[in-house]
Each structure stands twice: as structure tokens, then as C-alpha cells.
XYZ file of C-alpha atoms in Angstrom:
711
model
C 43.960 89.520 123.361
C 47.533 87.895 123.760
C 49.301 90.796 122.225
C 52.795 89.341 122.818
C 51.439 86.031 120.898
C 49.859 87.925 118.163
C 53.174 89.609 117.517
C 55.672 86.569 117.532
C 53.355 85.209 114.879
C 53.021 87.606 112.630
C 55.681 88.447 112.722
C 57.376 85.058 111.116
C 54.959 85.590 108.684
C 55.725 89.097 107.669
C 59.659 88.586 107.651
C 59.285 87.517 103.954
C 57.977 90.988 103.316
C 60.430 92.526 105.292
C 63.887 90.862 103.153
C 61.647 91.855 100.129
C 61.617 95.287 101.139
C 65.149 95.612 101.621
C 64.946 95.764 105.152
C 66.476 93.200 108.836
C 64.173 92.335 111.387
C 65.753 90.705 114.403
C 66.198 87.407 112.589
C 67.850 88.787 110.084
C 71.495 89.047 108.547
C 71.394 91.989 107.102
C 71.236 95.637 109.065
C 69.718 98.434 107.191
C 70.874 101.266 108.679
C 70.460 105.274 107.324
C 72.600 107.207 110.054
C 75.429 106.993 112.130
C 73.692 106.406 115.188
C 71.861 103.496 113.320
C 75.577 102.474 112.209
C 76.427 101.757 115.671
C 73.346 100.193 116.544
C 74.062 97.758 114.144
C 77.545 97.143 115.293
C 76.356 95.768 118.465
C 74.506 93.072 117.259
C 76.165 91.977 113.961
C 78.748 89.586 113.404
C 80.888 86.986 110.974
C 78.472 86.618 107.890
C 76.475 90.019 108.570
C 76.390 92.868 106.233
C 75.552 96.184 107.420
C 73.371 97.847 104.289
C 73.990 101.401 104.008
C 70.568 103.263 102.248
C 71.546 105.306 99.208
C 71.811 109.200 99.417
C 74.095 111.946 100.649
C 75.838 111.198 104.343
C 77.220 114.324 105.386
C 80.015 115.098 107.871
C 79.832 110.851 109.029
C 82.972 109.694 110.761
C 82.236 106.048 110.710
C 84.053 103.707 112.777
C 83.361 100.274 111.224
C 84.689 98.019 114.266
C 84.372 94.475 114.601
C 84.883 90.985 113.723
C 84.275 88.759 110.580
C 85.467 85.043 110.357
C 87.077 83.901 107.316
C 85.161 83.045 104.108
C 82.549 84.836 106.425
C 82.986 88.483 106.868
C 81.644 91.399 108.278
C 80.903 94.169 105.437
C 79.646 97.349 105.404
C 78.383 98.274 101.941
C 76.070 100.808 100.036
C 72.335 99.703 99.125
C 72.942 100.011 95.727
C 77.170 100.127 94.746
C 77.916 104.400 94.504
C 74.691 104.599 95.540
C 75.987 106.242 99.313
C 77.580 109.537 98.204
C 79.499 111.064 101.422
C 80.650 114.388 101.909
C 81.294 117.139 103.720
C 84.410 116.026 106.608
C 83.146 112.004 105.956
C 85.821 109.388 107.007
C 85.781 106.007 107.690
C 87.766 103.782 110.160
C 87.827 100.188 109.600
C 88.875 98.057 112.305
C 88.875 94.299 113.191
C 89.497 91.496 111.261
C 87.943 89.727 108.171
C 85.888 93.282 107.388
C 84.682 93.753 104.023
C 83.599 98.031 102.911
C 82.573 98.055 99.313
C 80.037 100.347 97.136
C 80.576 103.711 98.524
C 81.305 107.215 96.764
C 83.578 109.707 98.173
C 82.827 112.946 96.375
C 83.255 116.824 96.723
C 84.404 116.577 100.667
C 87.401 117.601 102.322
C 89.580 117.397 105.982
C 91.978 119.614 107.577
C 94.233 116.243 108.265
C 94.177 112.506 109.075
C 92.573 109.807 106.587
C 90.177 109.632 104.265
C 89.878 105.756 104.635
C 92.236 104.354 107.232
C 92.339 100.630 108.172
C 92.558 101.234 111.879
C 89.771 102.293 114.300
C 91.627 103.618 117.876
C 94.361 101.322 118.553
C 92.477 98.481 116.686
C 93.954 97.854 113.436
C 92.928 95.607 110.732
C 93.738 91.880 109.395
C 92.437 90.620 106.313
C 90.319 93.423 105.436
C 89.032 94.667 101.805
C 88.059 97.458 100.635
C 86.531 97.099 97.201
C 84.633 98.930 94.549
C 84.614 102.548 96.239
C 85.613 105.785 94.411
C 87.145 108.918 96.047
C 86.338 111.950 94.015
C 87.849 115.167 94.016
C 87.894 115.451 98.172
C 90.165 118.228 98.494
C 90.114 121.077 100.825
C 90.535 125.553 99.822
C 94.222 125.133 100.835
C 96.533 122.123 98.100
C 99.164 122.141 101.239
C 96.447 120.777 103.784
C 98.296 117.369 104.407
C 95.914 114.433 104.152
C 95.722 110.529 103.457
C 93.230 109.534 101.117
C 93.226 105.890 101.846
C 95.907 104.466 105.002
C 96.745 100.799 105.183
C 97.701 99.695 108.852
C 97.771 95.940 110.164
C 98.032 92.689 108.301
C 97.173 91.937 105.313
C 94.678 94.008 104.055
C 93.193 94.506 100.341
C 92.253 97.679 98.243
C 90.664 96.325 95.423
C 88.553 97.835 91.718
C 88.549 101.369 93.086
C 88.577 104.287 91.462
C 90.596 107.253 92.607
C 90.328 111.112 90.887
C 91.462 114.581 91.012
C 93.937 114.481 94.405
C 95.306 118.401 94.372
C 96.010 118.354 97.745
C 99.427 117.365 99.657
C 99.274 113.654 100.998
C 99.588 110.122 99.299
C 96.261 108.654 97.513
C 97.011 105.069 98.927
C 99.911 104.758 101.411
C 101.435 101.930 103.153
C 102.420 102.005 106.774
C 103.154 100.003 110.535
C 103.869 96.316 111.050
C 105.864 94.474 109.262
C 105.795 91.994 107.034
C 102.130 92.761 105.885
C 101.760 91.118 103.021
C 98.806 94.083 102.087
C 97.878 93.951 98.465
C 96.782 96.877 95.733
C 94.939 95.574 92.920
C 92.482 96.443 89.896
C 91.966 99.905 90.895
C 92.028 103.079 88.740
C 94.230 106.585 89.772
C 92.761 109.364 87.590
C 94.027 112.690 87.078
C 96.273 113.294 90.305
C 97.616 116.923 89.252
C 101.720 117.893 89.877
C 102.417 119.707 93.069
C 104.771 121.653 94.342
C 106.773 119.397 96.361
C 107.436 116.009 97.643
C 104.552 114.229 99.485
C 102.004 114.314 96.659
C 102.867 110.137 95.689
C 100.312 108.181 94.288
C 101.363 105.225 95.904
C 103.505 104.831 98.520
C 105.204 101.527 100.428
C 106.726 102.310 103.848
C 108.471 105.287 105.046
C 112.200 106.184 105.392
C 111.858 104.802 108.353
C 111.695 101.374 107.675
C 113.894 100.981 104.884
C 115.193 97.303 106.271
C 112.137 96.047 106.876
C 110.148 93.702 104.718
C 106.960 94.589 103.724
C 106.509 92.208 101.194
C 102.995 94.742 100.170
C 101.812 93.321 96.380
C 100.780 95.873 93.254
C 99.160 94.091 90.755
C 96.914 95.474 87.627
C 96.017 99.366 88.583
C 95.690 101.574 86.058
C 97.499 105.003 86.336
C 96.495 107.712 84.377
C 97.956 111.406 84.021
C 98.878 110.951 88.099
C 101.944 113.648 87.876
C 101.531 114.620 91.114
C 104.987 114.176 91.853
C 108.343 112.371 90.171
C 107.525 109.383 91.763
C 104.404 107.891 91.263
C 105.040 105.060 93.082
C 107.402 104.686 96.090
C 109.235 102.222 97.232
C 109.900 102.937 101.019
C 110.369 98.663 102.474
C 111.812 95.791 101.467
C 110.590 92.360 99.721
C 107.599 94.448 97.648
C 106.309 93.690 94.066
C 105.241 96.366 91.433
C 104.045 94.193 88.744
C 100.910 93.893 85.512
C 99.833 97.767 86.167
C 100.164 100.360 83.377
C 101.181 103.819 83.326
C 99.614 106.109 80.864
C 100.414 109.832 79.805
C 102.132 109.990 83.335
C 104.861 112.991 84.337
C 106.119 110.657 86.861
C 108.134 107.328 87.490
C 107.928 104.437 89.375
C 110.727 105.270 92.217
C 112.033 102.654 94.322
C 113.102 105.159 96.424
C 114.675 103.327 99.773
C 115.362 99.750 100.812
C 115.715 96.622 99.556
C 114.740 93.571 97.382
C 111.650 95.063 95.050
C 110.505 93.202 92.174
C 109.245 95.323 89.038
C 107.494 93.146 86.665
C 105.261 92.767 83.419
C 104.339 96.728 83.781
C 103.631 99.333 80.643
C 104.563 102.472 80.174
C 102.971 103.980 77.638
C 103.996 108.116 77.437
C 102.190 109.310 74.753
C 105.067 111.674 73.962
C 103.991 113.456 78.111
C 106.306 116.251 78.505
C 108.314 114.156 81.002
C 106.865 111.402 81.571
C 109.665 108.521 83.345
C 110.215 104.630 83.832
C 112.272 103.472 86.716
C 114.531 104.865 89.426
C 116.424 102.085 90.546
C 118.121 103.494 93.990
C 119.487 100.419 96.700
C 119.974 96.860 96.491
C 118.821 93.903 95.393
C 116.082 94.841 93.169
C 114.675 92.760 90.187
C 113.005 94.755 87.055
C 112.216 92.770 84.123
C 109.804 91.996 81.532
C 107.949 95.927 81.811
C 107.307 97.740 78.470
C 108.236 101.346 77.654
C 107.041 103.386 74.662
C 107.384 107.107 73.737
C 108.741 108.444 76.956
C 110.498 111.654 77.436
C 112.557 110.531 80.234
C 112.531 113.040 82.947
C 115.869 111.617 84.520
C 118.084 111.646 81.510
C 117.167 108.096 80.995
C 113.993 105.600 80.870
C 115.571 103.173 83.447
C 117.712 105.523 86.073
C 120.789 103.638 88.164
C 121.637 106.074 90.413
C 124.501 106.833 92.431
C 124.438 106.193 95.992
C 125.974 107.894 98.727
C 128.411 106.352 101.527
C 126.919 105.302 104.731
C 123.613 106.764 103.454
C 121.163 107.823 105.745
C 117.719 106.383 105.944
C 116.155 109.526 103.567
C 119.143 109.206 101.976
C 120.577 107.301 98.566
C 121.792 104.109 99.206
C 124.209 102.406 96.831
C 122.566 100.198 93.851
C 123.972 96.824 93.981
C 123.079 93.157 93.158
C 120.624 94.665 90.155
C 119.008 92.726 87.223
C 117.252 94.401 84.904
C 116.286 91.953 82.309
C 114.262 91.345 78.874
C 112.326 94.834 79.049
C 111.065 96.284 76.136
C 112.039 100.194 74.880
C 110.086 101.681 72.232
C 110.298 105.158 70.388
C 111.608 106.861 73.634
C 113.231 110.507 73.467
C 115.924 109.557 76.118
C 118.813 106.332 76.369
C 116.911 103.356 77.626
C 119.404 103.411 80.359
C 121.238 106.041 82.600
C 124.062 104.719 84.427
C 125.350 106.310 87.704
C 122.740 109.032 87.754
C 123.559 112.129 90.015
C 127.144 110.831 90.276
C 129.431 113.477 92.191
C 126.221 115.815 93.447
C 125.175 116.232 97.098
C 127.288 113.056 98.699
C 126.615 110.863 95.855
C 130.332 108.995 94.822
C 128.853 105.445 94.686
C 128.581 103.730 91.340
C 126.310 100.580 91.034
C 127.914 97.407 90.793
C 126.921 93.869 90.326
C 124.869 95.074 88.096
C 123.256 92.351 85.045
C 121.666 93.957 81.987
C 120.823 91.251 80.129
C 118.105 90.172 76.831
C 116.914 94.235 76.302
C 115.554 95.433 73.682
C 115.360 98.509 72.560
C 113.764 100.093 69.140
C 114.313 104.249 69.508
C 115.429 105.564 65.918
C 117.719 108.886 67.101
C 118.540 108.049 70.726
C 121.783 105.703 72.030
C 121.076 102.500 74.855
C 122.811 104.576 77.706
C 124.218 107.469 78.560
C 126.707 107.900 82.228
C 129.643 105.792 82.867
C 130.933 103.741 85.980
C 130.237 100.859 88.278
C 130.500 96.718 87.840
C 127.425 95.879 85.067
C 127.612 92.767 83.399
C 125.825 93.087 79.743
C 124.510 90.629 77.755
C 122.637 89.650 75.121
C 120.668 93.101 74.228
C 119.738 94.022 71.228
C 119.000 97.755 69.665
C 117.867 99.529 66.944
C 118.827 103.135 66.819
C 122.042 105.754 67.020
C 124.391 103.534 68.853
C 125.070 101.851 71.996
C 126.712 105.450 73.295
C 128.435 103.908 76.945
C 127.368 100.488 76.544
C 129.928 98.063 76.142
C 129.956 96.291 72.470
C 130.232 92.896 74.292
C 126.492 92.980 75.686
C 124.590 94.939 72.990
C 123.856 93.945 69.629
C 122.609 96.612 67.254
C 120.941 95.676 64.219
C 120.635 97.804 61.015
C 116.452 97.511 60.648
C 114.291 97.611 63.693
C 113.444 94.687 65.043
C 109.852 95.257 65.549
C 106.715 95.170 64.125
C 102.683 96.536 65.290
C 99.801 93.856 66.306
C 96.246 94.798 66.310
C 96.534 96.141 69.923
C 98.758 98.172 69.273
C 101.694 96.481 71.452
C 104.876 96.646 69.584
C 105.780 92.710 69.697
C 109.111 91.578 68.087
C 109.183 89.272 64.919
C 108.987 86.264 64.261
C 112.542 85.174 62.794
C 113.611 89.162 63.376
C 117.240 89.222 65.373
C 115.044 89.923 68.860
C 114.153 85.844 68.241
C 115.903 83.298 70.714
C 118.570 86.144 71.095
C 118.745 85.397 74.999
C 121.778 82.342 76.022
C 119.890 79.942 78.494
C 122.947 80.781 80.885
C 121.683 84.029 81.126
C 117.876 83.905 81.317
C 115.990 85.515 83.881
C 112.523 85.301 83.335
C 109.937 82.278 82.903
C 107.572 83.954 81.267
C 106.976 87.303 79.134
C 105.012 90.125 79.835
C 101.816 88.240 78.803
C 101.977 85.340 80.687
C 103.320 83.496 78.258
C 105.648 80.877 79.304
C 109.518 81.599 77.349
C 111.056 79.250 75.518
C 115.237 78.161 75.598
C 116.845 80.286 74.431
C 114.431 83.185 74.994
C 113.370 86.058 73.273
C 114.933 89.716 73.955
C 112.566 91.812 75.191
C 109.327 92.140 77.498
C 107.410 89.722 75.121
C 107.795 86.307 73.876
C 107.287 84.972 70.156
C 104.301 82.635 71.072
C 101.504 81.320 69.164
C 99.821 80.366 73.364
C 96.822 82.844 74.161
C 97.760 86.393 76.308
C 96.633 86.247 80.011
C 97.775 89.928 79.875
C 97.937 93.446 78.532
C 97.865 96.974 78.335
C 95.052 97.994 81.145
C 92.379 100.384 80.009
C 89.750 101.896 81.886
C 86.849 99.051 81.201
C 89.489 96.594 82.861
C 89.804 97.712 86.085
C 87.677 100.098 88.661
C 84.831 99.976 90.545
C 81.824 97.606 89.169
C 79.252 100.783 88.520
C 78.697 103.524 86.303
C 81.177 106.867 87.482
C 79.227 108.943 84.574
C 75.859 108.454 85.563
C 75.103 111.851 87.224
C 74.348 111.783 90.925
C 72.550 114.647 90.848
C 73.670 117.472 92.957
C 75.981 116.218 95.898
C 75.061 118.911 99.061
C 74.921 117.600 102.664
C 71.986 115.350 103.332
C 68.935 117.647 104.692
C 67.450 115.472 107.152
C 70.904 116.667 109.500
C 69.944 120.711 109.720
C 66.769 122.721 111.134
C 65.711 125.199 108.308
C 63.730 128.501 109.112
C 62.165 130.636 106.629
C 62.964 134.236 108.025
C 59.398 135.188 107.110
C 57.532 133.035 108.897
C 58.938 134.177 112.629
C 57.136 132.951 115.857
C 56.926 136.516 116.843
C 57.899 139.997 116.053
C 58.204 142.467 118.986
C 58.623 146.176 119.544
C 60.634 146.539 123.125
C 60.838 150.466 122.649
C 57.222 150.528 121.416
C 57.629 153.481 118.690
C 55.893 151.122 116.170
C 59.270 150.371 114.591
C 59.245 146.834 113.604
C 60.167 143.868 111.408
C 57.906 143.412 108.540
C 57.389 140.385 105.630
C 57.976 141.481 101.609
C 57.258 139.712 99.073
C 60.200 138.995 96.814
C 60.005 135.802 93.713
C 63.349 135.174 93.873
C 63.461 134.347 97.771
C 63.238 130.827 99.524
C 59.494 131.339 100.487
C 58.387 133.793 97.984
C 59.175 136.337 100.947
C 61.948 138.046 103.116
C 61.848 139.628 106.634
C 62.837 143.489 106.140
C 64.120 145.669 108.725
C 61.888 148.697 109.222
C 63.300 152.293 107.864
C 64.706 154.158 110.893
C 68.015 155.152 112.218
C 70.669 152.725 113.101
C 70.563 150.989 116.201
C 73.425 150.737 118.189
C 72.245 148.378 121.269
C 71.169 144.888 120.131
C 67.711 144.631 121.396
C 66.622 147.935 121.555
C 64.683 147.913 118.880
C 62.215 145.251 117.062
C 63.366 141.312 116.788
C 62.165 138.598 115.311
C 62.106 135.505 117.332
C 61.996 131.995 116.278
C 61.582 128.561 117.772
C 63.745 126.481 115.991
C 63.460 122.428 116.181
C 66.148 120.568 115.914
C 66.682 116.408 114.606
C 68.986 115.481 116.814
C 71.669 116.422 119.892
C 74.378 117.851 118.832
C 76.601 120.913 117.780
C 75.397 123.268 115.162
C 76.344 125.927 113.298
C 74.292 128.570 111.663
C 74.019 130.225 108.878
C 72.279 133.325 107.388
C 70.677 133.880 103.813
C 70.994 137.948 103.813
C 71.552 140.787 101.886
C 71.763 144.695 102.546
C 71.242 147.795 99.739
C 74.342 149.927 100.730
C 77.189 150.643 103.387
C 74.106 151.974 105.822
C 71.864 149.130 104.847
C 73.710 145.700 105.655
C 73.909 144.579 109.205
C 71.660 142.860 111.549
C 72.011 141.613 115.098
C 72.479 138.231 115.912
C 72.735 136.383 118.878
C 75.631 134.814 120.630
C 73.060 131.590 122.191
C 69.540 130.525 122.478
C 67.034 132.538 123.995
C 69.384 135.919 124.823
C 68.915 139.209 123.391
C 70.694 139.467 119.840
C 73.972 141.690 120.611
C 76.397 140.786 118.085
C 77.123 142.079 114.497
C 76.451 140.256 111.690
C 77.207 141.866 108.179
C 75.979 141.042 105.261
C 76.289 141.757 101.622
C 75.802 145.963 100.598
C 74.974 145.251 96.737
C 71.540 143.868 96.842
C 73.043 140.054 96.356
C 71.971 137.409 98.731
C 74.817 135.514 100.306
C 74.808 132.864 103.079
C 76.641 135.090 106.471
C 77.960 132.091 109.117
C 77.932 133.118 112.392
C 81.238 132.645 114.563
C 79.108 130.873 117.217
C 78.144 127.276 117.154
C 75.212 126.491 119.255
C 74.525 123.396 121.431
C 71.559 121.052 121.679
C 71.405 119.019 124.456
C 67.859 117.643 123.950
C 66.003 117.712 120.592
C 62.377 116.612 122.032
C 62.432 120.402 122.994
C 62.224 123.968 120.598
C 64.726 126.716 121.300
C 64.603 130.483 120.809
C 66.603 132.529 118.237
C 66.705 135.873 117.919
C 67.322 138.391 115.440
C 67.517 141.789 115.859
C 67.187 145.160 113.391
C 70.303 147.085 113.470
C 69.956 149.185 109.832
C 67.413 149.651 107.701
C 66.310 147.314 104.420
C 68.318 145.095 105.644
C 66.823 141.704 104.015
C 67.025 137.942 105.516
C 65.389 135.274 103.449
C 66.468 131.728 105.638
C 68.481 130.523 108.442
C 70.094 126.913 108.371
C 71.271 125.337 111.634
C 73.799 122.378 110.707
C 76.248 119.986 112.375
C 79.864 119.470 111.635
C 82.418 121.311 109.495
C 81.793 124.913 107.890
C 79.510 124.362 104.376
C 79.990 126.686 101.324
C 77.656 129.130 100.017
C 76.324 125.959 97.530
C 75.917 123.675 100.210
C 73.813 126.130 101.470
C 71.602 126.879 98.417
C 71.602 123.309 97.813
C 70.087 122.838 101.071
C 67.472 125.305 100.778
C 66.799 124.292 97.892
C 66.252 121.113 99.227
C 63.740 122.088 102.393
C 63.713 120.281 105.631
C 62.519 116.709 104.557
C 58.697 115.719 105.536
C 57.852 112.993 107.342
C 55.904 110.398 105.605
C 53.414 108.092 107.101
C 55.553 104.496 107.511
C 58.525 106.043 109.410
C 58.129 106.144 113.312
C 61.387 106.372 114.143
C 61.791 109.955 112.238
C 65.136 109.346 109.892
C 62.780 110.561 107.343
C 62.623 106.674 105.823
C 60.670 103.452 106.039
C 62.276 100.660 106.986
C 62.318 97.668 109.650
C 63.789 100.299 111.986
C 60.400 101.905 111.719
C 58.682 98.010 112.446
C 60.638 97.670 115.506
C 59.309 100.623 116.409
C 55.595 99.602 115.243
C 56.069 96.427 116.939
C 56.970 97.921 120.276
C 54.401 100.266 120.118
C 51.604 97.405 119.483
C 53.095 95.741 122.392
C 52.919 98.610 124.855
C 48.919 98.940 124.126
C 50.075 101.892 122.623
C 46.652 103.036 120.109
C 49.571 104.756 117.733
C 49.542 101.799 116.610
C 46.141 101.521 115.141
C 46.269 101.553 111.686
C 42.865 101.213 111.423
C 41.375 103.791 113.459
C 38.972 101.995 114.986
C 40.113 102.583 118.855
C 41.444 99.535 119.025
C 44.530 96.901 118.708
C 44.138 93.969 116.241
C 46.437 91.726 114.502
C 45.003 93.246 111.116
C 46.628 96.313 112.272
C 50.107 94.638 111.767
C 49.018 93.743 108.680
C 48.314 97.048 107.370
C 51.523 98.491 108.736
C 53.262 96.178 106.654
C 52.097 97.309 103.759
C 52.281 100.754 103.899
C 55.980 100.390 104.700
C 56.403 98.441 101.649
C 54.884 101.319 99.688
C 57.854 103.522 101.515
C 58.576 106.945 101.828
C 57.829 109.060 98.321
């Protein structure tokens, strides 16, 4: 029989079945992958328009390098099988290097790094261009030490986008989303949800940073729009602008003890943002430093004003260094609304006279703002050259603002709408209050066209439909349900080697005294029993007393850490001997608990496995009496926690299923490839009928088994 012809015709007939499985073959554009090596193999073949699909489950300690190239309109995509269904933890990280790449649907949760970046838009020397991170979450990716510094998402290259992502509870030094590198880069950060960033002890805890002090003269042209920030209190700068020509628009900041800070550089636009303080302590607005900035159409409500004012025009330094305070010049502050804030709307020349900051703001226009803050003045601070015009205020007075540019009214010009957004009253003092000669904004905060003359404040009185408003969690972030509990998020059990300590391959008695390890039943042990050391005096030289021998099989080549679940019962019953490598006498002392409680103990040595097709011998020796060992786990990557190890032990070593031919504990298209290779080679392992002959019906039978999958 011509096996090759049979395979080709039957494989063509079964392609629809494989696609229905969510799997792939050489004929499809989807590559279904279950581990890192399969991702790398898929990248060798994938190109524009193709998709690499990561199977749902926990991926632990994965250093993914997504390198390749798509094309305009035909991106190369790496995505989760189900959005949110791929959970990356441990020391997992992702590098994106190439052009027109898309990553979507991943969930990084519960892991940590020592340094670097959880996700970065570069890989090796290859930076990303025209690439997208979408529909992805990073949650609680924190180290044990809050001072450990690394970044969650770093943008390098040109024209990359981070959109519809979710970032929660970053509690360590480092920026959540950071823009680096080539200029102008035209990156976009939009429709993301940033939640619960606890306050850090120092600088460097920003939620977004665009640029660094070293590049303040360079134009970035990054767009940050339509993001929701809630309780992102890492430091005073929730957004830190440190490069030129960036735009921050249509964002919502809620209950945030921080400010949007134009820290260095020039030409930033802050437009159409909602700052909703909810009277949270140290909630703030905008800090302005440097030349050429525009701050207009913003809405500030119930802010405490941690800088002494809601909008702070900072004093500058003469000949300021890159990391210093450049003087404020050529700034326009227009059409902003202030409601029930606890500080003046403006502080002029903030920190004038301190640390060499002697230059007040100059060539500044403050025009068409609407202030409704009973009990607070319009402005504090003095100095500089400022043109005030057509501002309307209801409060306790102008403060240091001039009467020529601020009209103080006797009644509140605002009214509440159904969405809680305070708007100017039709026919009230803000209506048509801004002269066409000083009008700045063409549209208002809701995207409605402004009339001429226009209304003071962020909102134009209009019957037109609003295009924008304050954002809520329903408007931004990932498409999948974050409230669905994914279950215990532990390491991927398929990566490790598991040993029940009570099941040694042999128990040796080197001194032939009959005193040897024995098995004792125990209902709280993982396998219902433990290996217990016999009663006798302490053994001071490893290997002279009883030794338990284990033959260990590993799922793949690599370097493994070893963990022992053991316990002792007193200070003279809390240690055993462990080895420094495979097949050697155990001579190193491993200390256990002494209170009868099982703990995981990590051995300091790492074990190298060059060939997973053979077994490796592990030897454990007795040192003190009554010590009990429950289980032993070998696992690659960074050190695991007690809870990680408990989850692994509870999961146990996965069992291979019938159609799984490549040993990855899944039934997918890669197994089909293995099966077809066996069939073509005439290997009776492909005989699914068991009749001792290879027939085309064997292939059909295997495809049906593949469709059934692994339980």
C-alpha cells in the first residue's frame, strides 16, 4: 500500500476536523501551542496574517520572545486560546520584537521579576514597530521586597499601542507603562484601566512615564487617551511627562492621591480629562513645568489639591539642568471647570525661592475658566507675566488673581446633571462668557462644538449628543470578566518531576545493622504515607546509615531546583542528609521543622538534566531519628513559594492521555503530526485497531480520539 498517498489524501479530508478542534496543521494559519518550545517552533514558520494560539492554563517561568514580522493589515498575532484563559506567573515575561505584531488576551498574575520588564516592545536588538498589546492584564506581579525595581510594560521602537489592558495593584518600584527610546515614536496608550497602586516611599512609582530627564529636548508625540485611573497613588506623578509634544486627553482620574505632572520638556497638551477626587486626601490636578504647554477643557471636582492648588504653575530655575525645573513660558490654561475643591484653582509660582527656583511663569494665558469652589479663592501665589481674561468664579474671592480677568458672581453658576457631571446653567453667568478674541478650544470636554462667543468652563451648553464623559470600568480595560475566579493560580505541573517519598526504588542499609528507613501511614500526607527515619542515635557522616534511593524521570532537559516536604518533632529530630547532585552519596545537612508541621525546604543546589529520556538517581540519607519526608518536587526556574509548592503537590504529576503523543499532556495538532510521521514510517504504534496492520481507518480512528481530547 502507498502509505504516503493515503496519508496525504486522508490528511486533506481531516483538515476541517482539525480546525474544528481549534488545532492546526501545515495547511492552516493557526498554530496551537502548549509550551515555550512550541511557540519558538511556530515562530519559525508563522508570517503575516498567522496566529499563534496559546492553550488555556497556567504557564510558569516562561520567557517568551515573540519575534517576527506581520504586515500592514495582516499582523502576526500571539493570543490566548480564550481571552484571559492563559495565566502567566512565576518569573514569566514577554518580549515583542518586530513589525506589525499583536499580543492579546493574556493574564500575568501573581508572579514577580528581579529586574527588567514584564512586557517590553523589544527583543534583543530588535525593537517593535506598528505593534499592539491588547486585552491583556497584569495583576499583583510583585516581588517580596517593594524596593525591587522593574517595569510592567515598556514601549520601545515606533508607533506601538497599548490598548484595552488592565493593570492592578503594582506595589513595587518601577513604572506601570513606560515610554523609552526613539523619537518621535508616536506611541498610543488608550482605553486601559489602572487600579490600586499603593503609595511608594520615593520617586519612581509612576503609573505612566513618557520619556526621561535625558531626552527632554526630543519630541515623543505619544498619545495617552481614554484611560481610567483609580486610586493610583504610587507617587505625586501619576503621569510623568518627560519628553516633547505629548497629548493627554479624555482620561478619567478617580480617588487618586497624585497629579498629572508635566515634569520636563515642552509642548504637552492636557485636554478633556476628568479629575474626580471624591475628597481623597492629597488628591490633585495638574502640575505645569516648562514651555509651551496647553491645559484646557478639563474638569476638576472635589480635589484636596496636594500642591497648594489644583493647577500648579511651578517656579523655574535659571539655566535649569535636564533634571531640574525649566521655567513656565508660553502656556495656555483655558476652559477648565473647578467644582468644590479644597484648594485654590491656581497656584502661581509654586516653590518660588526654594532650591534656586527664582523664575516665575511668564507669557501665560488663563482664559475662560469656571470656578465654583465656595470657601476657596481663585488663585494664590504671585509673580510672573500672566494674562487673565473672561474667567467666572463663585467662591470667597479672587485671591491673587486680578479683577480685570476674573468675574466673581454671587450665585453658583453650576447645576447637576443626571450623570453627576456639574454643568453650567443655561442663561447663567458662564453662558457665552468668553470673547471670540480669546477663545482657545473648538470643542468642549464632551466633544460638542463650541459657539462663538463660547461658554466658560469645560462644558459648552448644547443640545447635541455628548461624545464623551467620565469613564467607568465598563468603558475600558479587558473584554473578559476579571471577576471570574480562575482557580488556584499555581505553577504548571507539566514542568516538574514529583516524588512521593514513601515510594523509593530501594532502601539501602550500608552498615548492615538493620536500622533502615520505613514507611508510616499518615492521613495528612499527600499520598497517605511518609518515609520515616528509624529510632537511633544521630548519624554524623552521610551515607553510613540507611539511604532511600529514587529513580527520577523529568519532562524536559533543563536546570531544576529541588524541594523537600518534611518535618521533625524536636531539636534532636529535625534534619536529614541530601545530595549535591544525582547518583552521589548524600552528605549535606537539610534542616526541617521541629514542631511537627510539614514545611517545604529548598535545597541550595540546582540539578542539571541534559537528557530527559533517561532517569536520574536521587539519594536521601538518615541523620536524626523520627524525621518524616512526605514528598519531593523538582521544578525549573525561580524559587517557588510554600503555596506554589502546595498547589503543585495537590495537582500532582499529570497523567498522559491516549491521543497525547508528544508528551505535553494535551491533545492537539502537534500530536497529529507525530501520528502521521509514525504512520508513514510504518510504525505499529500508529495501529489504532490493534490488528497488527496499518490501514487508512487507523488514521480516522486516531482523529476521532484526538477530537475527544484529554480530560
